[in-house]
mmCIF file of C-alpha atoms in Angstrom:
data_model
loop_
_atom_site.group_PDB
_atom_site.id
_atom_site.type_symbol
_atom_site.label_atom_id
_atom_site.label_comp_id
_atom_site.label_asym_id
_atom_site.label_seq_id
_atom_site.Cartn_x
_atom_site.Cartn_y
_atom_site.Cartn_z
ATOM 1 C CA MET V 1 17.703 -28.437 0.762
ATOM 2 C CA SER V 2 19.601 -26.749 -1.958
ATOM 3 C CA ARG V 3 19.341 -23.042 -2.971
ATOM 4 C CA THR V 4 18.093 -24.196 -6.419
ATOM 5 C CA SER V 5 14.964 -26.379 -5.002
ATOM 6 C CA SER V 6 14.534 -23.494 -2.427
ATOM 7 C CA ARG V 7 13.935 -21.101 -4.979
ATOM 8 C CA ARG V 8 11.762 -23.219 -7.012
ATOM 9 C CA ALA V 9 9.533 -23.707 -3.746
ATOM 10 C CA ILE V 10 8.716 -19.965 -3.877
ATOM 11 C CA GLY V 11 5.744 -18.813 -5.643
ATOM 12 C CA PRO V 12 2.478 -16.821 -5.597
ATOM 13 C CA THR V 13 1.220 -18.951 -2.753
ATOM 14 C CA THR V 14 4.328 -18.265 -0.444
ATOM 15 C CA PRO V 15 3.180 -16.184 2.381
ATOM 16 C CA SER V 16 5.305 -13.035 1.981
ATOM 17 C CA VAL V 17 3.161 -9.979 2.648
ATOM 18 C CA THR V 18 1.943 -8.273 5.599
ATOM 19 C CA PRO V 19 -1.845 -8.700 6.400
ATOM 20 C CA VAL V 20 -2.119 -4.928 6.794
ATOM 21 C CA PHE V 21 -2.048 -4.539 3.135
ATOM 22 C CA PRO V 22 -5.409 -6.367 2.355
ATOM 23 C CA LEU V 23 -6.784 -5.230 5.944
ATOM 24 C CA LEU V 24 -6.465 -1.327 5.120
ATOM 25 C CA LEU V 25 -7.269 -1.927 1.117
ATOM 26 C CA LEU V 26 -10.589 -3.274 2.371
ATOM 27 C CA GLU V 27 -11.442 -0.950 5.198
ATOM 28 C CA THR V 28 -10.609 1.874 2.700
ATOM 29 C CA MET V 29 -12.970 0.639 0.389
ATOM 30 C CA ARG V 30 -15.453 0.281 3.080
ATOM 31 C CA ASP V 31 -15.091 3.735 4.327
ATOM 32 C CA MET V 32 -15.623 5.090 1.202
ATOM 33 C CA ASP V 33 -18.921 3.373 0.973
ATOM 34 C CA ARG V 34 -20.418 4.655 4.155
ATOM 35 C CA PRO V 35 -24.199 4.414 4.699
ATOM 36 C CA GLU V 36 -24.369 8.293 4.706
ATOM 37 C CA GLU V 37 -23.386 8.507 1.089
ATOM 38 C CA VAL V 38 -26.741 6.654 0.243
ATOM 39 C CA LEU V 39 -29.070 8.711 -1.430
ATOM 40 C CA GLU V 40 -32.891 8.682 -0.623
ATOM 41 C CA GLY V 41 -34.309 6.043 -2.773
ATOM 42 C CA GLU V 42 -31.260 4.577 -3.993
ATOM 43 C CA ASP V 43 -31.410 0.911 -5.278
ATOM 44 C CA LEU V 44 -28.128 -0.504 -3.497
ATOM 45 C CA THR V 45 -28.679 -3.801 -5.798
ATOM 46 C CA ALA V 46 -28.208 -1.352 -8.787
ATOM 47 C CA SER V 47 -25.393 0.574 -7.243
ATOM 48 C CA MET V 48 -23.016 -2.582 -6.792
ATOM 49 C CA PRO V 49 -20.201 -2.862 -7.032
ATOM 50 C CA ARG V 50 -19.919 0.845 -6.011
ATOM 51 C CA ARG V 51 -21.274 -0.207 -2.651
ATOM 52 C CA LEU V 52 -19.334 -3.401 -2.508
ATOM 53 C CA GLY V 53 -17.429 -1.982 0.642
ATOM 54 C CA LEU V 54 -20.840 -2.442 2.557
ATOM 55 C CA SER V 55 -21.302 -6.099 1.679
ATOM 56 C CA ASP V 56 -21.062 -8.755 4.428
ATOM 57 C CA VAL V 57 -18.238 -10.655 2.095
ATOM 58 C CA VAL V 58 -16.167 -7.616 2.616
ATOM 59 C CA TYR V 59 -17.188 -7.237 6.387
ATOM 60 C CA LEU V 60 -16.174 -10.948 7.080
ATOM 61 C CA GLN V 61 -12.952 -10.371 5.080
ATOM 62 C CA ILE V 62 -12.154 -7.517 7.019
ATOM 63 C CA HIS V 63 -12.457 -9.604 10.395
ATOM 64 C CA LYS V 64 -10.437 -12.207 9.182
ATOM 65 C CA PHE V 65 -7.246 -9.797 8.451
ATOM 66 C CA ARG V 66 -7.988 -8.279 11.588
ATOM 67 C CA GLU V 67 -7.120 -11.625 13.087
ATOM 68 C CA GLU V 68 -4.416 -12.253 10.644
ATOM 69 C CA THR V 69 -2.773 -9.026 11.620
ATOM 70 C CA LYS V 70 -2.917 -9.573 15.435
ATOM 71 C CA LYS V 71 -1.269 -13.127 14.627
ATOM 72 C CA LYS V 72 1.114 -11.323 12.082
ATOM 73 C CA SER V 73 0.491 -14.005 9.711
ATOM 74 C CA LEU V 74 1.974 -13.267 6.433
ATOM 75 C CA GLN V 75 -0.367 -13.510 3.289
ATOM 76 C CA SER V 76 0.495 -14.811 -0.094
ATOM 77 C CA SER V 77 0.903 -12.622 -3.365
ATOM 78 C CA ALA V 78 -1.967 -14.772 -5.016
ATOM 79 C CA THR V 79 -4.332 -13.717 -1.938
ATOM 80 C CA VAL V 80 -3.484 -9.881 -2.216
ATOM 81 C CA GLU V 81 -3.761 -9.875 -6.171
ATOM 82 C CA ASP V 82 -7.267 -11.389 -5.851
ATOM 83 C CA LEU V 83 -8.445 -8.771 -3.424
ATOM 84 C CA MET V 84 -6.548 -5.959 -5.688
ATOM 85 C CA ARG V 85 -8.865 -7.013 -8.904
ATOM 86 C CA LEU V 86 -11.958 -6.935 -6.708
ATOM 87 C CA VAL V 87 -10.890 -3.125 -6.076
ATOM 88 C CA ILE V 88 -10.109 -2.614 -9.964
ATOM 89 C CA ARG V 89 -13.611 -3.282 -10.717
ATOM 90 C CA ARG V 90 -14.545 -0.071 -9.170
ATOM 91 C CA PRO V 91 -14.816 3.279 -10.887
ATOM 92 C CA ASP V 92 -12.941 4.794 -8.033
ATOM 93 C CA CYS V 93 -10.288 2.426 -7.654
ATOM 94 C CA ASP V 94 -7.224 4.789 -8.237
ATOM 95 C CA GLU V 95 -8.711 6.756 -5.098
ATOM 96 C CA ILE V 96 -9.268 3.755 -3.075
ATOM 97 C CA PHE V 97 -5.578 2.223 -3.780
ATOM 98 C CA GLU V 98 -3.893 5.615 -3.279
ATOM 99 C CA GLU V 99 -5.598 6.198 -0.096
ATOM 100 C CA ALA V 100 -4.997 2.891 1.306
ATOM 101 C CA GLY V 101 -1.313 3.460 0.587
ATOM 102 C CA ARG V 102 -1.270 6.520 2.722
ATOM 103 C CA ARG V 103 -3.190 4.750 5.568
ATOM 104 C CA MET V 104 -0.205 2.056 5.308
ATOM 105 C CA ALA V 105 2.403 4.872 5.643
ATOM 106 C CA LYS V 106 0.790 6.668 8.599
ATOM 107 C CA ARG V 107 0.208 3.514 10.254
ATOM 108 C CA ALA V 108 3.889 2.884 9.810
ATOM 109 C CA TRP V 109 4.843 6.490 11.227
ATOM 110 C CA ASP V 110 2.518 6.445 14.171
ATOM 111 C CA GLU V 111 4.116 2.960 15.223
ATOM 112 C CA ARG V 112 7.231 4.723 16.208
ATOM 113 C CA SER V 113 7.516 6.198 19.540
ATOM 114 C CA ASN V 114 6.991 9.942 20.053
ATOM 115 C CA ALA V 115 10.595 10.653 21.036
ATOM 116 C CA SER V 116 11.557 8.780 17.687
ATOM 117 C CA ARG V 117 9.175 11.045 15.449
ATOM 118 C CA ARG V 118 10.481 14.170 17.400
ATOM 119 C CA ALA V 119 14.123 12.932 16.695
ATOM 120 C CA VAL V 120 13.644 12.802 13.198
ATOM 121 C CA ARG V 121 12.174 16.080 12.838
ATOM 122 C CA LEU V 122 15.354 17.714 14.309
ATOM 123 C CA LEU V 123 17.729 15.768 11.809
ATOM 124 C CA PRO V 124 19.163 17.932 8.920
ATOM 125 C CA ALA V 125 17.441 17.594 5.721
ATOM 126 C CA GLY V 126 19.769 15.162 4.084
ATOM 127 C CA MET V 127 19.686 12.851 6.998
ATOM 128 C CA ARG V 128 15.727 12.896 7.268
ATOM 129 C CA MET V 129 15.909 12.060 3.627
ATOM 130 C CA ARG V 130 18.234 8.955 4.344
ATOM 131 C CA ALA V 131 16.032 8.113 7.205
ATOM 132 C CA ALA V 132 12.765 8.056 4.906
ATOM 133 C CA ALA V 133 14.602 5.903 2.618
ATOM 134 C CA ARG V 134 15.446 3.412 4.929
ATOM 135 C CA ALA V 135 11.807 3.135 6.443
ATOM 136 C CA THR V 136 10.463 3.144 2.689
ATOM 137 C CA ARG V 137 12.759 0.141 2.092
ATOM 138 C CA ARG V 138 11.673 -1.656 5.277
ATOM 139 C CA LEU V 139 7.939 -0.901 4.682
ATOM 140 C CA MET V 140 7.912 -1.424 0.879
ATOM 141 C CA GLY V 141 9.692 -4.679 1.752
ATOM 142 C CA GLN V 142 6.595 -5.898 3.528
ATOM 143 C CA LEU V 143 4.451 -4.934 0.855
ATOM 144 C CA ALA V 144 6.339 -6.147 -2.279
ATOM 145 C CA GLY V 145 5.686 -9.735 -2.200
ATOM 146 C CA LEU V 146 8.257 -11.527 -4.221
ATOM 147 C CA GLY V 147 9.209 -8.554 -6.161
ATOM 148 C CA SER V 148 12.617 -6.978 -6.293
ATOM 149 C CA LEU V 149 12.829 -3.692 -4.297
ATOM 150 C CA ASP V 150 15.597 -1.185 -4.451
ATOM 151 C CA VAL V 151 15.295 2.551 -2.557
ATOM 152 C CA GLN V 152 18.013 4.921 -3.047
ATOM 153 C CA ALA V 153 18.097 8.414 -0.956
ATOM 154 C CA ARG V 154 19.735 10.897 -3.346
ATOM 155 C CA PRO V 155 17.993 11.371 -5.579
ATOM 156 C CA PHE V 156 14.887 9.581 -3.829
ATOM 157 C CA GLN V 157 13.843 6.607 -6.212
ATOM 158 C CA VAL V 158 12.027 3.764 -5.598
ATOM 159 C CA ARG V 159 12.329 0.786 -8.219
ATOM 160 C CA LEU V 160 10.176 -2.336 -7.938
ATOM 161 C CA ARG V 161 10.538 -5.233 -10.344
ATOM 162 C CA ASP V 162 7.670 -7.737 -10.679
ATOM 163 C CA SER V 163 5.176 -5.609 -8.239
ATOM 164 C CA LEU V 164 2.143 -7.149 -7.361
ATOM 165 C CA THR V 165 0.043 -4.428 -8.402
ATOM 166 C CA SER V 166 1.278 -4.641 -11.818
ATOM 167 C CA ARG V 167 0.491 -8.375 -12.005
ATOM 168 C CA ALA V 168 -2.797 -7.718 -10.603
ATOM 169 C CA ASP V 169 -3.839 -5.026 -12.673
ATOM 170 C CA PRO V 170 -2.660 -4.890 -16.225
ATOM 171 C CA GLY V 171 -4.002 -1.225 -16.728
ATOM 172 C CA GLY V 172 -1.613 0.210 -13.954
ATOM 173 C CA ALA V 173 -4.402 1.750 -11.763
ATOM 174 C CA ALA V 174 -3.554 -0.582 -8.531
ATOM 175 C CA CYS V 175 0.006 1.026 -8.524
ATOM 176 C CA ALA V 176 -1.553 3.761 -7.037
ATOM 177 C CA PHE V 177 -1.223 2.088 -3.747
ATOM 178 C CA TYR V 178 2.604 2.232 -3.837
ATOM 179 C CA THR V 179 2.449 5.917 -4.870
ATOM 180 C CA GLY V 180 0.206 6.575 -1.821
ATOM 181 C CA VAL V 181 2.780 4.725 0.390
ATOM 182 C CA VAL V 182 6.019 6.664 -0.880
ATOM 183 C CA ALA V 183 4.173 10.062 -0.867
ATOM 184 C CA GLU V 184 2.922 9.848 2.589
ATOM 185 C CA LEU V 185 5.990 8.450 4.007
ATOM 186 C CA ILE V 186 8.414 10.945 2.552
ATOM 187 C CA THR V 187 5.829 13.700 3.663
ATOM 188 C CA ARG V 188 6.160 12.503 7.202
ATOM 189 C CA TYR V 189 9.687 12.194 7.587
ATOM 190 C CA MET V 190 10.555 15.422 5.754
ATOM 191 C CA GLY V 191 7.804 17.348 7.704
ATOM 192 C CA ARG V 192 6.521 18.991 4.347
ATOM 193 C CA LYS V 193 4.137 17.635 1.599
ATOM 194 C CA HIS V 194 5.607 15.436 -0.887
ATOM 195 C CA ASN V 195 3.986 14.167 -4.045
ATOM 196 C CA ALA V 196 5.262 10.936 -5.559
ATOM 197 C CA VAL V 197 5.724 10.464 -9.581
ATOM 198 C CA HIS V 198 4.957 6.951 -10.860
ATOM 199 C CA SER V 199 7.275 7.751 -13.879
ATOM 200 C CA ARG V 200 7.744 4.323 -15.110
ATOM 201 C CA CYS V 201 5.170 1.207 -14.723
ATOM 202 C CA ALA V 202 5.562 -2.566 -15.556
ATOM 203 C CA ALA V 203 1.930 -2.508 -16.349
ATOM 204 C CA ARG V 204 2.561 -0.078 -19.198
ATOM 205 C CA GLY V 205 5.595 -2.065 -20.417
ATOM 206 C CA ALA V 206 8.374 -0.873 -18.448
ATOM 207 C CA GLU V 207 10.806 -3.402 -17.010
ATOM 208 C CA THR V 208 10.155 -2.020 -13.464
ATOM 209 C CA CYS V 209 8.064 0.269 -11.706
ATOM 210 C CA GLU V 210 9.593 3.380 -10.453
ATOM 211 C CA TRP V 211 8.750 6.108 -8.169
ATOM 212 C CA SER V 212 10.449 9.538 -7.419
ATOM 213 C CA VAL V 213 9.253 12.649 -5.268
ATOM 214 C CA LEU V 214 8.501 16.256 -5.502
ATOM 215 C CA VAL V 215 8.208 18.618 -2.947
ATOM 216 C CA VAL V 216 4.652 20.568 -3.005
ATOM 217 C CA SER V 217 5.312 24.316 -3.278
#
């Protein structure tokens, strides 16, 4: 097959996204709808989609993506975008997306050995930032789908063209997922809390989505 025909074969249904992305997104939504939050006398049928995380549909989807994660079965961009559109319907979607992104970064950090994590913390700040940039490039590459990704260390910046989140959500709220990933991953590598700033967004008319980081004083 030629390169041209190969490129044409790639599209929204091409498996390209780690199944951990939709798994953590749905688990986060479920956790924010825990039964202990239900008020006495609350009519759950009236409070949907706020309680969508407790539905049988979400339960079955979580089970499915847990199995997909065990098998390391990549998911299509279209599948992940459809799930993001489900979350976007909620008034607390920004919070869900960012928390899911942070969980993704924590998971990636925890998968490293204890010795590896300690070694990172002993590096000079500049080397830690370069290590963080490499880790961000690696993790975001699993989450970007067919988007074009660029990560630089100094100054730290992430650029993502044709992102899943901007395609799924014209309002830009879904981009909080990547914001959470970047902020938590830099925090873990640098050993000091950082915030991620989503300075440019394709959903708001920019050519690319861009993130930078700020140390929290």
